[in-house]
mmCIF file of C-alpha atoms in Angstrom:
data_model
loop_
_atom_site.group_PDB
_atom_site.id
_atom_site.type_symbol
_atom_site.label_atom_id
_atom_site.label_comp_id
_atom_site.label_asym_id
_atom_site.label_seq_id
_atom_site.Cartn_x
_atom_site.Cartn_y
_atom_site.Cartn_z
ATOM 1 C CA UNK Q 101 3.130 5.677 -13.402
ATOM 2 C CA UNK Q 102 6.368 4.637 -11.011
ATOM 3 C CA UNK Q 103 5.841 6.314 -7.948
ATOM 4 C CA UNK Q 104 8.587 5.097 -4.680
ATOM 5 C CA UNK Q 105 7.740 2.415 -2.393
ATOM 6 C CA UNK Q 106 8.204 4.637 0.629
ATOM 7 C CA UNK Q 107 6.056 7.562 -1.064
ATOM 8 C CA UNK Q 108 3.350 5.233 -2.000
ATOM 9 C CA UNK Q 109 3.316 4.282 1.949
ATOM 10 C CA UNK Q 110 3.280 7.929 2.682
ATOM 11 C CA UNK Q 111 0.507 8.630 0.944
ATOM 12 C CA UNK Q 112 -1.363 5.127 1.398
ATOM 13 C CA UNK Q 113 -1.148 4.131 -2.758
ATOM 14 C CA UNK Q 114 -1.410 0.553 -2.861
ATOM 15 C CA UNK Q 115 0.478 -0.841 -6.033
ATOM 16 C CA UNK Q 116 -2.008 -1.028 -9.031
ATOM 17 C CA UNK Q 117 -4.375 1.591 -7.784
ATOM 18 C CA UNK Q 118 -5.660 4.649 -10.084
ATOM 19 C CA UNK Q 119 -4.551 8.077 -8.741
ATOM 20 C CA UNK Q 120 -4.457 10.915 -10.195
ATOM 21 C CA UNK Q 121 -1.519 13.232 -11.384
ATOM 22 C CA UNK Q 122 -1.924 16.773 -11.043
ATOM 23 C CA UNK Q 123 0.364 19.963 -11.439
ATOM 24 C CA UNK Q 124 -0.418 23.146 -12.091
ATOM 25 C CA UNK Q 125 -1.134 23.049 -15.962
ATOM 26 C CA UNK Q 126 -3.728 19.892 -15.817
ATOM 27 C CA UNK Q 127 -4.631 16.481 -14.430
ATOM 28 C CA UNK Q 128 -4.855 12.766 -15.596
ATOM 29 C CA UNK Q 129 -5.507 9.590 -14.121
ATOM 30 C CA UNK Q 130 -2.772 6.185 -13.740
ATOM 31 C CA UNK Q 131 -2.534 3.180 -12.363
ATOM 32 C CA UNK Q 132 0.373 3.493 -9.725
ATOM 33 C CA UNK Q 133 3.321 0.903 -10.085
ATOM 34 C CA UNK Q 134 5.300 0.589 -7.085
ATOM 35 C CA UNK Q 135 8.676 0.214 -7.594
ATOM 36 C CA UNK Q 136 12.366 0.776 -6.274
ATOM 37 C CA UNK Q 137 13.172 1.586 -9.917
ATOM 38 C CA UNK Q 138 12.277 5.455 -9.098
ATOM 39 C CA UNK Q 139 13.759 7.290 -6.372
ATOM 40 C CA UNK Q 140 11.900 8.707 -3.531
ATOM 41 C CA UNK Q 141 10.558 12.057 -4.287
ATOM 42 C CA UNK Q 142 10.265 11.394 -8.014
ATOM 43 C CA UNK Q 143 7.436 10.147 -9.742
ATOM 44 C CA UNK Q 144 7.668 8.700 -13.537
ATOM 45 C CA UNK Q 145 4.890 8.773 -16.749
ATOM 46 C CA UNK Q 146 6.027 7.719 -19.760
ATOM 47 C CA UNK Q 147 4.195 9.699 -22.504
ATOM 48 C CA UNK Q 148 3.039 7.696 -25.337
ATOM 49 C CA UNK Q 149 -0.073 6.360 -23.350
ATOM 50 C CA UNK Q 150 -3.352 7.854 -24.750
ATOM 51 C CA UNK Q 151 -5.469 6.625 -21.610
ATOM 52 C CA UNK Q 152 -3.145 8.843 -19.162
ATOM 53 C CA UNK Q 153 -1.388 11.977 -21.560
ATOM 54 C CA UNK Q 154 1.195 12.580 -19.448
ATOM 55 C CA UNK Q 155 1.937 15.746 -21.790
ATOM 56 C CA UNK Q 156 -0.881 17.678 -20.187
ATOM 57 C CA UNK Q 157 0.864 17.873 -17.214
ATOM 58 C CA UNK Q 158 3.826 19.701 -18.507
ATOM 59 C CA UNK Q 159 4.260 23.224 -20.311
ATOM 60 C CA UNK Q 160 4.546 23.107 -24.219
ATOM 61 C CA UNK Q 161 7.995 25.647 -24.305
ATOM 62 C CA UNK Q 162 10.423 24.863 -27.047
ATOM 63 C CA UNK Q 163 14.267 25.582 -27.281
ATOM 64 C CA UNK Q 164 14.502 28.659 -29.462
ATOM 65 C CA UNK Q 165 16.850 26.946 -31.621
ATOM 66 C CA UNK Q 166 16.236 23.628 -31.985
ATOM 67 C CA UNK Q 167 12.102 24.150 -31.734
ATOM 68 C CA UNK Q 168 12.266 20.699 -29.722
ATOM 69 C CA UNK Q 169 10.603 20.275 -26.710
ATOM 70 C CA UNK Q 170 12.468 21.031 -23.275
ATOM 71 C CA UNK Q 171 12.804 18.156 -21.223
ATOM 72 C CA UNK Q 172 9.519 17.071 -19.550
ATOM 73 C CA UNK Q 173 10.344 17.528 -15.955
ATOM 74 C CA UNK Q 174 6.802 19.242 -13.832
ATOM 75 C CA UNK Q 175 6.001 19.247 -10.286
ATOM 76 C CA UNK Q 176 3.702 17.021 -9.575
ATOM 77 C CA UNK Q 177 1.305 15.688 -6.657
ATOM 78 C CA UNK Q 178 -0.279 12.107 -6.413
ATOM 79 C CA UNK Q 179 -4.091 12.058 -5.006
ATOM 80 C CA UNK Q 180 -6.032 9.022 -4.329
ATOM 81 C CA UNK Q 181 -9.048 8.231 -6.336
ATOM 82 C CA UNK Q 182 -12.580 8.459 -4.303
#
């Protein structure tokens, strides 16, 4: 999971460390990569991992039309493993 240099700082995530991702519809655990590559603020999972299914973290609507699925975009929070 890309999580922001300055937001790793913030919340003391050292690069390579397990955290775990949690919004309101479920939790997993990644290892955090630090990187400039995501803004500050944002956090990014790609999806296709079965040891962190990113997918539980977001809500399973579908366009009405299409019947894909909306974008995956969920507000998220990083805690520290114990």
């Amino acid at each position: 999971m890309e999580v922001n240099p300055r937001d790793a700082a913030r919340l003391g995530i050292a690069d390579g460390e397990r955290v775990f991702v949690v919004s309101r519809r479920g939790r997993i655990q990644a290892r955090a990569w630090v990187t400039d590559r995501t803004p500050e603020g944002v956090v990014y999972a790609p999806f296709h991992f079965a040891e962190a299914p990113a997918n539980r973290l977001t809500q399973d609507a579908l366009d009405p039309i299409s019947r894909i699925p909306e974008y995956k975009v969920s507000a998220v929070r990083l805690e520290k493993l114990d």
